[in-house]
JSON list of C-alpha atoms in Angstrom, two decimals:
[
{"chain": "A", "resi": 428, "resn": "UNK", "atom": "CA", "xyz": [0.00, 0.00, 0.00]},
{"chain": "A", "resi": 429, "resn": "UNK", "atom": "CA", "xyz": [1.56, 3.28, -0.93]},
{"chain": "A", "resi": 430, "resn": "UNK", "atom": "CA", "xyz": [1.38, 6.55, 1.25]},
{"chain": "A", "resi": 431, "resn": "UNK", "atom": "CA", "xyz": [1.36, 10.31, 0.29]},
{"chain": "A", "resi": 432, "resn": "UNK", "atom": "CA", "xyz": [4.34, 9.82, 3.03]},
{"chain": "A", "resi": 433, "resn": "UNK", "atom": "CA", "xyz": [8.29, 10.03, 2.53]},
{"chain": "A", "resi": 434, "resn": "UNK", "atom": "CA", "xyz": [9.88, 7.07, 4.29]},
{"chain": "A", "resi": 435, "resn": "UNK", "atom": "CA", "xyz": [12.73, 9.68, 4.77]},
{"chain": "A", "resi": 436, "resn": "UNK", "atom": "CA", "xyz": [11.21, 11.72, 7.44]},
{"chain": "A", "resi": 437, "resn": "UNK", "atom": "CA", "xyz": [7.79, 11.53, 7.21]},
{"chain": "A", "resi": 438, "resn": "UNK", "atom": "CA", "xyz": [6.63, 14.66, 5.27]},
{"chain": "A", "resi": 439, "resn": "UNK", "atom": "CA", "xyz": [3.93, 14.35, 3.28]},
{"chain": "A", "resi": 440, "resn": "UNK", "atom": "CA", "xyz": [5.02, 13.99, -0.43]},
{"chain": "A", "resi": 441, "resn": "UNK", "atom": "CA", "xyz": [2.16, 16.75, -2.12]},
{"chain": "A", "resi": 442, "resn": "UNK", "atom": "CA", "xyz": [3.89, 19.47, 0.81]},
{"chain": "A", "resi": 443, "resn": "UNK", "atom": "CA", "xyz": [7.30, 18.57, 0.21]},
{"chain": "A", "resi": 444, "resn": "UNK", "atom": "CA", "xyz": [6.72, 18.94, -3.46]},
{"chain": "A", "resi": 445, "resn": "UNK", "atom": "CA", "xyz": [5.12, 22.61, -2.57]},
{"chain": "A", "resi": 446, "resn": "UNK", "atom": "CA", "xyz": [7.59, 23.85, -1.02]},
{"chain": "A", "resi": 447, "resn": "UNK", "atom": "CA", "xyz": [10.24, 23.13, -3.65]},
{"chain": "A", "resi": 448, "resn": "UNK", "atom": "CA", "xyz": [8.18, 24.52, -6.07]},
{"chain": "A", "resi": 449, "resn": "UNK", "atom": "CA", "xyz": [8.00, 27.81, -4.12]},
{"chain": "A", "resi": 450, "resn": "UNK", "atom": "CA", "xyz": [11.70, 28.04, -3.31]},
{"chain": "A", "resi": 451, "resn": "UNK", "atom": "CA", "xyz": [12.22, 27.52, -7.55]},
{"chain": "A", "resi": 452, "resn": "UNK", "atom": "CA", "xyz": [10.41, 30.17, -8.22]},
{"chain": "A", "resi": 453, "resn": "UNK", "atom": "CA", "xyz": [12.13, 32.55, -5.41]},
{"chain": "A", "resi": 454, "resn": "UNK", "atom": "CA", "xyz": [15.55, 31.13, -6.66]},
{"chain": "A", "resi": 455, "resn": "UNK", "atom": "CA", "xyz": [14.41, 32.54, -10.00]},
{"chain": "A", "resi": 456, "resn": "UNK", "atom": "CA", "xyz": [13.33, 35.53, -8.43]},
{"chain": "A", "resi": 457, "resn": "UNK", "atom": "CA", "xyz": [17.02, 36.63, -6.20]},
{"chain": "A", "resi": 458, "resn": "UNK", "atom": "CA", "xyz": [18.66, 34.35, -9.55]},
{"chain": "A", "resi": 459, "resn": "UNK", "atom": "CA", "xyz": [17.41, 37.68, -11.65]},
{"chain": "A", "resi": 460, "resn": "UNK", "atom": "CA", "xyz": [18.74, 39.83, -8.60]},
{"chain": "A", "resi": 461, "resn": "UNK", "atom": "CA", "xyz": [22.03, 38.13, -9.05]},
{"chain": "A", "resi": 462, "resn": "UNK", "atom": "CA", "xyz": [22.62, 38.18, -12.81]},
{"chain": "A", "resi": 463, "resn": "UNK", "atom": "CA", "xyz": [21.72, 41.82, -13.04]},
{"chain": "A", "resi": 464, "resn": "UNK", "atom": "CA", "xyz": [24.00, 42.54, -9.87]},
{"chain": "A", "resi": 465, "resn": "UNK", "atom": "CA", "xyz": [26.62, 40.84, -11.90]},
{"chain": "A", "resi": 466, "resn": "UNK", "atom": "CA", "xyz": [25.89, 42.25, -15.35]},
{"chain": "A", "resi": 467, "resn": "UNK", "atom": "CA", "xyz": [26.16, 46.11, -13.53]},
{"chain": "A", "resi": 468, "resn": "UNK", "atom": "CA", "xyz": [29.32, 45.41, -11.85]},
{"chain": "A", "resi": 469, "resn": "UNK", "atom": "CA", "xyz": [30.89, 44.27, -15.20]},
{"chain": "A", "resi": 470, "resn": "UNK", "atom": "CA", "xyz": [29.65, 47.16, -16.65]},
{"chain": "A", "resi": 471, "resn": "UNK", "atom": "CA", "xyz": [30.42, 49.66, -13.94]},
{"chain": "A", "resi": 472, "resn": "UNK", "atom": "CA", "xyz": [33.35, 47.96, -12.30]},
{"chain": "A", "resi": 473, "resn": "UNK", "atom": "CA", "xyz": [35.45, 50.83, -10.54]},
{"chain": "A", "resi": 474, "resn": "UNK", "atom": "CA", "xyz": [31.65, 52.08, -9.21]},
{"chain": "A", "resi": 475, "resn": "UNK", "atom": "CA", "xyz": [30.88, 48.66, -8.13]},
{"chain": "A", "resi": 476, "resn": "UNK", "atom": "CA", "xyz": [34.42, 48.31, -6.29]},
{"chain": "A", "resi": 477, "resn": "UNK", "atom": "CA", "xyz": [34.57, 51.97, -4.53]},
{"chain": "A", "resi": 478, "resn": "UNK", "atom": "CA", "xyz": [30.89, 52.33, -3.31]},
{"chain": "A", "resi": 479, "resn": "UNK", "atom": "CA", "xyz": [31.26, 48.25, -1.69]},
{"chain": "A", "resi": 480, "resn": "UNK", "atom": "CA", "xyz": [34.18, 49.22, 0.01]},
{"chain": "A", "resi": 481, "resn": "UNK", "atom": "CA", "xyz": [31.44, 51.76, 2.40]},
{"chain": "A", "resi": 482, "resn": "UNK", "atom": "CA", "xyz": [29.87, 48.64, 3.38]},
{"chain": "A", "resi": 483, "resn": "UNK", "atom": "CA", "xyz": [30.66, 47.76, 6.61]},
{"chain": "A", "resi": 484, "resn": "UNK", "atom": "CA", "xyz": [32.07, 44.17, 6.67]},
{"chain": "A", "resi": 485, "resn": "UNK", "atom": "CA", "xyz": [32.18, 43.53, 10.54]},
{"chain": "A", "resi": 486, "resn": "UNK", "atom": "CA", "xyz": [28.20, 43.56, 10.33]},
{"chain": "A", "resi": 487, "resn": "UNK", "atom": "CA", "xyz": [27.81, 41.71, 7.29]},
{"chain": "A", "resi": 488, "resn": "UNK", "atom": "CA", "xyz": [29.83, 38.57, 8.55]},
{"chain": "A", "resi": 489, "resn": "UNK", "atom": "CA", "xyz": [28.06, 39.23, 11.94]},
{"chain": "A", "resi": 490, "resn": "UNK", "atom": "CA", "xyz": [24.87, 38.71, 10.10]},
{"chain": "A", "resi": 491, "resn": "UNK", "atom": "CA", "xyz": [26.21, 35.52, 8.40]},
{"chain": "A", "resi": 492, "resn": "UNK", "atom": "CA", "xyz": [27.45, 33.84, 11.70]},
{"chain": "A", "resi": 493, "resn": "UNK", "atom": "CA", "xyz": [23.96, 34.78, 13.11]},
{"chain": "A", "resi": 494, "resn": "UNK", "atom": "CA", "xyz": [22.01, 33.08, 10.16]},
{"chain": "A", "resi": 495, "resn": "UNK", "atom": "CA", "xyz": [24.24, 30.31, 9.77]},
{"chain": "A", "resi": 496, "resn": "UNK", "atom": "CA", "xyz": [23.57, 29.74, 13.56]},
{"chain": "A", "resi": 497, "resn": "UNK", "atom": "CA", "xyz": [19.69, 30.08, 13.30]},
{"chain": "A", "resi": 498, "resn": "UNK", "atom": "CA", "xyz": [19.95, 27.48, 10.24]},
{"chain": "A", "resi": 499, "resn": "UNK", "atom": "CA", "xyz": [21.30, 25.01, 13.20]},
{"chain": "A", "resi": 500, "resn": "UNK", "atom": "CA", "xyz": [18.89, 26.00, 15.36]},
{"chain": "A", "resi": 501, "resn": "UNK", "atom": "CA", "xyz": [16.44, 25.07, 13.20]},
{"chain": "A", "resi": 502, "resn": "UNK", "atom": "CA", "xyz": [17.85, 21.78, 11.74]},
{"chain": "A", "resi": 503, "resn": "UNK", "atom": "CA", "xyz": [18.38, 20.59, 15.56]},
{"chain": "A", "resi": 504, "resn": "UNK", "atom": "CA", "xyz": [14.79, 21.56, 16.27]},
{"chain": "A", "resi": 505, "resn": "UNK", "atom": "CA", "xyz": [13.49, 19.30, 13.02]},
{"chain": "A", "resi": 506, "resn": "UNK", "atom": "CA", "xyz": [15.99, 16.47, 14.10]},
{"chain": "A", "resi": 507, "resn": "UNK", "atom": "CA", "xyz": [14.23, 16.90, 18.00]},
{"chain": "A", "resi": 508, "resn": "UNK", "atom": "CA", "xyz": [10.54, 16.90, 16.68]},
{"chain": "A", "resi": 509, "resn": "UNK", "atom": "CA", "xyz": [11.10, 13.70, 14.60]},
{"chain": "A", "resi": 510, "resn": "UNK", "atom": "CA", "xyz": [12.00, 12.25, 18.10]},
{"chain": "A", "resi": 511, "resn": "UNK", "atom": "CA", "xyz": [9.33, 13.02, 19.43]},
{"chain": "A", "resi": 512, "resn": "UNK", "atom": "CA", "xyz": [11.13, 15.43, 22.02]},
{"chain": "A", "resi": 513, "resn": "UNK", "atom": "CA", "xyz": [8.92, 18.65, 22.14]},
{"chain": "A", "resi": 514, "resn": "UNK", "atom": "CA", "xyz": [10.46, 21.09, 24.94]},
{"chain": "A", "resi": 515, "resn": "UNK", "atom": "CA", "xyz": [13.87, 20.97, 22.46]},
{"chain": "A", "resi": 516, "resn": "UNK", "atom": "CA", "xyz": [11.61, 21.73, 19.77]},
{"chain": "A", "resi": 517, "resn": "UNK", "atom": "CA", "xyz": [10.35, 24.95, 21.27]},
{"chain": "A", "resi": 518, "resn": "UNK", "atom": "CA", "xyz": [13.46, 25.94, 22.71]},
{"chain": "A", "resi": 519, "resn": "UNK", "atom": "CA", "xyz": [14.80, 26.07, 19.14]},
{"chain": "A", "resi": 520, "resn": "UNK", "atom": "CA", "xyz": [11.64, 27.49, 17.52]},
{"chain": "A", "resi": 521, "resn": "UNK", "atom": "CA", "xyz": [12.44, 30.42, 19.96]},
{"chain": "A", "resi": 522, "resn": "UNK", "atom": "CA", "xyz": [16.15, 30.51, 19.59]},
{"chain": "A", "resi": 523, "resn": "UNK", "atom": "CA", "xyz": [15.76, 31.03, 15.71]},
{"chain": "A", "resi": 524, "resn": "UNK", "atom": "CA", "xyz": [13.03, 33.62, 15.94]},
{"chain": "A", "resi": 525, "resn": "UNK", "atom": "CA", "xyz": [15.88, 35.11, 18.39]},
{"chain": "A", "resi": 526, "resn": "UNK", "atom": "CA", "xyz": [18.22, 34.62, 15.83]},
{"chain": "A", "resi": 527, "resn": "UNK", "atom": "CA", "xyz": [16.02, 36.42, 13.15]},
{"chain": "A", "resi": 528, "resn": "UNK", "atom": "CA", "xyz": [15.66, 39.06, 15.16]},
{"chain": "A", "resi": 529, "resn": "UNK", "atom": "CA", "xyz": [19.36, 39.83, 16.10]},
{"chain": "A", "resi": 530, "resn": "UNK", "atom": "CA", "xyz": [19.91, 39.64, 12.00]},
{"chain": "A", "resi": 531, "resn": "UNK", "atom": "CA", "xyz": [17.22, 42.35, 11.48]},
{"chain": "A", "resi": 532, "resn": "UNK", "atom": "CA", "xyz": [18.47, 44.63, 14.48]},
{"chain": "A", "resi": 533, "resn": "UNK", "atom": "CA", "xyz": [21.99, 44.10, 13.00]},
{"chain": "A", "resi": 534, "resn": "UNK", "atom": "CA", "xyz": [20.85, 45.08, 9.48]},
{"chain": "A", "resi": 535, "resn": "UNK", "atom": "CA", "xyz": [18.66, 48.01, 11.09]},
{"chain": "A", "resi": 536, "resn": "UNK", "atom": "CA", "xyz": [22.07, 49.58, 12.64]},
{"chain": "A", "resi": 537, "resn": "UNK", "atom": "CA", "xyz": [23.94, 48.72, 9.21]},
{"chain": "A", "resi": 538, "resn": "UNK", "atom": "CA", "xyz": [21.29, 51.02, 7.04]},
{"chain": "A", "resi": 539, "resn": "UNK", "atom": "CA", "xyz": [20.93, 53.68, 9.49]},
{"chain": "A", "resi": 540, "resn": "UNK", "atom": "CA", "xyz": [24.55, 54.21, 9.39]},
{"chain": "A", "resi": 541, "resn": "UNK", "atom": "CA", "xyz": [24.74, 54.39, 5.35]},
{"chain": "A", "resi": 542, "resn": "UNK", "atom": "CA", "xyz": [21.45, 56.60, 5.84]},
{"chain": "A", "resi": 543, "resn": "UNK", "atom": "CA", "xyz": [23.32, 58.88, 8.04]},
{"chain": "A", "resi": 544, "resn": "UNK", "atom": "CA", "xyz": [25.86, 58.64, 5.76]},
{"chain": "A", "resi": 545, "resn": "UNK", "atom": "CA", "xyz": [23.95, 59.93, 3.07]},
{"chain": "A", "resi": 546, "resn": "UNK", "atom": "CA", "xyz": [23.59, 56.66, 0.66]},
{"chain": "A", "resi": 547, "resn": "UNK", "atom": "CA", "xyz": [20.19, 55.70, -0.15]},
{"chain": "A", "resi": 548, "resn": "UNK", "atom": "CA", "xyz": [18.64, 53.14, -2.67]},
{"chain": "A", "resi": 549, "resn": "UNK", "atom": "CA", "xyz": [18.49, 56.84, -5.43]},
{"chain": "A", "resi": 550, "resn": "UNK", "atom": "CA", "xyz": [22.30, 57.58, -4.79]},
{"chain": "A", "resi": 551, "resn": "UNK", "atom": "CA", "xyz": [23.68, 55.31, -7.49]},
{"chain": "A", "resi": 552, "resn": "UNK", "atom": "CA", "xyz": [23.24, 51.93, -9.33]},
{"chain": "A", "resi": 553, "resn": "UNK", "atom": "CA", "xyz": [25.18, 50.26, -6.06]},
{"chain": "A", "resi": 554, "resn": "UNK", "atom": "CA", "xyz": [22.91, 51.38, -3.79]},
{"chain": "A", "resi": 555, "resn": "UNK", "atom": "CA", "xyz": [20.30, 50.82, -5.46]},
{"chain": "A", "resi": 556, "resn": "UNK", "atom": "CA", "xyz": [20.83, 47.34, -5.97]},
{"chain": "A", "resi": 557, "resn": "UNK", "atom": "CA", "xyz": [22.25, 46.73, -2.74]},
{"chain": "A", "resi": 558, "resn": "UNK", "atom": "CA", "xyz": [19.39, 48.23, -0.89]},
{"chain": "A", "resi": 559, "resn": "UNK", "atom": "CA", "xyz": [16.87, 45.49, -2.53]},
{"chain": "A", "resi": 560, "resn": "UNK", "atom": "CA", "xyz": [18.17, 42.78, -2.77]},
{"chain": "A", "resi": 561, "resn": "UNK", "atom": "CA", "xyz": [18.88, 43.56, 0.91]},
{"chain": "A", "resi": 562, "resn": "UNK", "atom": "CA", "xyz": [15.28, 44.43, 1.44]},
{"chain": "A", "resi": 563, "resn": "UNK", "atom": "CA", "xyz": [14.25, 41.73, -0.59]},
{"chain": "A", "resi": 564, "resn": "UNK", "atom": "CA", "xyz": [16.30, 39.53, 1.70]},
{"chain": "A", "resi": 565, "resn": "UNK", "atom": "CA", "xyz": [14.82, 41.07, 5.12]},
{"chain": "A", "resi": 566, "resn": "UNK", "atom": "CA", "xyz": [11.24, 41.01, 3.50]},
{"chain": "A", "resi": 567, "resn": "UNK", "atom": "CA", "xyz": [12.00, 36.97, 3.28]},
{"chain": "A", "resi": 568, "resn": "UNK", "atom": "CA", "xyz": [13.58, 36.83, 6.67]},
{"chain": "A", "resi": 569, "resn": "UNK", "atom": "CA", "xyz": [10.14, 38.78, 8.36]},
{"chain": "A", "resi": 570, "resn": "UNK", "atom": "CA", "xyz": [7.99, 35.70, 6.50]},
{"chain": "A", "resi": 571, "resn": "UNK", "atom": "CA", "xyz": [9.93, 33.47, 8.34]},
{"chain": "A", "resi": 572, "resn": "UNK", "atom": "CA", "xyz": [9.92, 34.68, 11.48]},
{"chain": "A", "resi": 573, "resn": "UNK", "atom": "CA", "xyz": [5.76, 34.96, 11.10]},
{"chain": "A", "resi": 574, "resn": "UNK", "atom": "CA", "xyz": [6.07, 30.90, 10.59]},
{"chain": "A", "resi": 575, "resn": "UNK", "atom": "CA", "xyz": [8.01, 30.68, 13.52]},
{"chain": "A", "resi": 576, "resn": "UNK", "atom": "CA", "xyz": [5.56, 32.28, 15.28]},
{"chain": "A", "resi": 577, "resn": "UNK", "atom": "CA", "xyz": [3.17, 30.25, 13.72]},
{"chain": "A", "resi": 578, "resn": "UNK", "atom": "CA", "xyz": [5.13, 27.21, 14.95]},
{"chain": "A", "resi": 579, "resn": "UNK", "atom": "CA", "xyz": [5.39, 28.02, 18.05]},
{"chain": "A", "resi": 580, "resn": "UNK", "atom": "CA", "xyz": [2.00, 28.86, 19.09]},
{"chain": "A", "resi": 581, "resn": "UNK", "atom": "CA", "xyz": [1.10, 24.87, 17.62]},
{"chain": "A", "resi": 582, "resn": "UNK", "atom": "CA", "xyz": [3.57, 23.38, 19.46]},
{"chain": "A", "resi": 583, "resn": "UNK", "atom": "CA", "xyz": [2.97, 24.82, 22.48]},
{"chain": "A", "resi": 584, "resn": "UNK", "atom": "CA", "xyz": [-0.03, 23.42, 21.80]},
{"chain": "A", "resi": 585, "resn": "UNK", "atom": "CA", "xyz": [1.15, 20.15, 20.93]},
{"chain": "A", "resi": 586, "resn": "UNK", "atom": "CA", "xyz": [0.43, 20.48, 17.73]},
{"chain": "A", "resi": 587, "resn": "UNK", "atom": "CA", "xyz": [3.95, 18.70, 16.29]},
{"chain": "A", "resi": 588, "resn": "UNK", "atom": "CA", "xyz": [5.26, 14.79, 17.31]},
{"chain": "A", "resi": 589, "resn": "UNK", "atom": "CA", "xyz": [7.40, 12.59, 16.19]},
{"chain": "A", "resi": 590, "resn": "UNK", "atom": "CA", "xyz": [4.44, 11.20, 13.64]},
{"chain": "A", "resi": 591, "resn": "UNK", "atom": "CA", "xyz": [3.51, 15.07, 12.49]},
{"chain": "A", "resi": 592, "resn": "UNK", "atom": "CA", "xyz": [5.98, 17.40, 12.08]},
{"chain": "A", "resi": 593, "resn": "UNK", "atom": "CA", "xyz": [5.42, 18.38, 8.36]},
{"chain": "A", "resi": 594, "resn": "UNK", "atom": "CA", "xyz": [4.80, 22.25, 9.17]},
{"chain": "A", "resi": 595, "resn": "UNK", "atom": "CA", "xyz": [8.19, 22.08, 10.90]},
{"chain": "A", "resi": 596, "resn": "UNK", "atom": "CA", "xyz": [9.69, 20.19, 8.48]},
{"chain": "A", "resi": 597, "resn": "UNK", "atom": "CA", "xyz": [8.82, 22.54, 5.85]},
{"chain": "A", "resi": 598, "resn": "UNK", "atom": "CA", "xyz": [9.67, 25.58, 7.42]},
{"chain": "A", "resi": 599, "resn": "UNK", "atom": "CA", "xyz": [12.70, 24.43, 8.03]},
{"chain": "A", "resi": 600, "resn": "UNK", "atom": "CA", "xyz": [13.26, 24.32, 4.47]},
{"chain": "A", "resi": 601, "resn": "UNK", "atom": "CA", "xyz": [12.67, 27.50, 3.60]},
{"chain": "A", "resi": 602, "resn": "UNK", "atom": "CA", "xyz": [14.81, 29.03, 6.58]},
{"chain": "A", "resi": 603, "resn": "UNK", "atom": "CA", "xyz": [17.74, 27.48, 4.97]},
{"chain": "A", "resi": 604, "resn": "UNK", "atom": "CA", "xyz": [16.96, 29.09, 1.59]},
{"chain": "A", "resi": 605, "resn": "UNK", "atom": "CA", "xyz": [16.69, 32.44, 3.46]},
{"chain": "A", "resi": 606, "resn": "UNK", "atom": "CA", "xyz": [20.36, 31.37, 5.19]},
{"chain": "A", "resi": 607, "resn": "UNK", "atom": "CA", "xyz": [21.72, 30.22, 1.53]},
{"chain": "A", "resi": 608, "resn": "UNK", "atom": "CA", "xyz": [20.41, 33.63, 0.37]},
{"chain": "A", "resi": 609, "resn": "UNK", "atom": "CA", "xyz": [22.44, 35.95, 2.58]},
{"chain": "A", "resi": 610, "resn": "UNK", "atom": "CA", "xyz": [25.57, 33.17, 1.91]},
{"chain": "A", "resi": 611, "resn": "UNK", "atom": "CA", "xyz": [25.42, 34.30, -1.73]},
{"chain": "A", "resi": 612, "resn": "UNK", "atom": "CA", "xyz": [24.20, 38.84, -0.94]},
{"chain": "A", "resi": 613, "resn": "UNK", "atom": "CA", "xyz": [27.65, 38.37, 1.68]},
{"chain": "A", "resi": 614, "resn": "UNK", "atom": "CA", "xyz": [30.42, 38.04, -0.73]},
{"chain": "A", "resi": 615, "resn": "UNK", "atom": "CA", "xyz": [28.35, 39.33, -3.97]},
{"chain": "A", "resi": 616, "resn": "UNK", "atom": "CA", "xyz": [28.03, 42.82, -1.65]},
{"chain": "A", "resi": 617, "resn": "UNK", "atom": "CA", "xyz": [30.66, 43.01, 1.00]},
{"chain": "A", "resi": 618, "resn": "UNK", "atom": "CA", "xyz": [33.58, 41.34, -0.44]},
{"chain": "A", "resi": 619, "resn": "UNK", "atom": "CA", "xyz": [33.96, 40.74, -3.79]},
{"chain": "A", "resi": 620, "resn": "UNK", "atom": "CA", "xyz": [33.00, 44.64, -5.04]}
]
């Protein structure tokens, strides 16, 4: 007898599938963000390479260590709910929301100080590109942290065992395409200019 169930991990096929299918078409979306990026700083290389040297490096890798540790987070709290162990679960749910939010209070200090500074997305084609796919970024990282809400409001209700964690499960996936999103705006923006 077959199952809409992976033997992997026990997701359902039809919302593993789903999911997939949504990150595709975001890849194509921050894809287009990348090639243009790229096409512009071939085309404008000695703008590209002055303006990305104002960029403040310290808080850009800050941000990466601070995603890459929400991605474990998240991954140990999918590997916990498959055990059936729920407390770890939460605990991690609310670590990576913390998580989130220390990356979005670290990007809020980074843009006030290039607003103070006078760059905005209108003050060239570095800036402007910078500030969205940024924004574009954030925008993705404030979904996420919504679903962890989410998350955490059904498992402290109980919501999530080791026979139904597909919500989990699939969250999780998409908070590791937000992580392998910043792991390709980090060096595009801050250090290859």
């Amino acid at each position: 007898m077959t199952t809409n169930h992976d033997a992997h991990n026990g997701a359902p096929v039809s919302a593993r599938l789903g999911i997939w299918a949504f990150l595709a078409t975001e890849l194509l979306l921050f894809g287009a963000l990348f090639t243009a990026y790229a096409q512009f700083r071939i085309t404008h290389a000695e703008l590209f390479h002055q303006e990305h040297l104002k960029l403040n490096r310290m808080l850009g890798f800050l941000n990466t260590l601070v995603l890459l540790t929400s991605s474990l987070t998240i991954a140990v709290g999918i590997a916990a709910i498959r055990r059936g162990l729920q407390k770890v679960l939460k605990i991690c749910l609310a670590l990576t929301l913390a998580l989130a939010c220390g990356f979005l209070f670290i990007k809020y200090l980074e843009w006030s100080h290039d607003f103070h500074q006078g760059w905005f997305p209108r003050t060239n084609l570095f800036f402007g590109l910078y500030f969205m796919m940024t924004g574009l970024h954030g925008l993705h990282v404030i979904a996420g942290m919504a679903l962890m809400v989410w998350l955490l409001i059904k498992a402290q209700r109980g919501a999530f065992s080791a026979e139904y964690s597909t919500p989990v499960e699939i969250t999780g996936l998409y908070w590791h395409f937000v992580d392998i999103v910043w792991i390709y705006l980090f060096p595009l923006l801050y250090l290859i200019g």
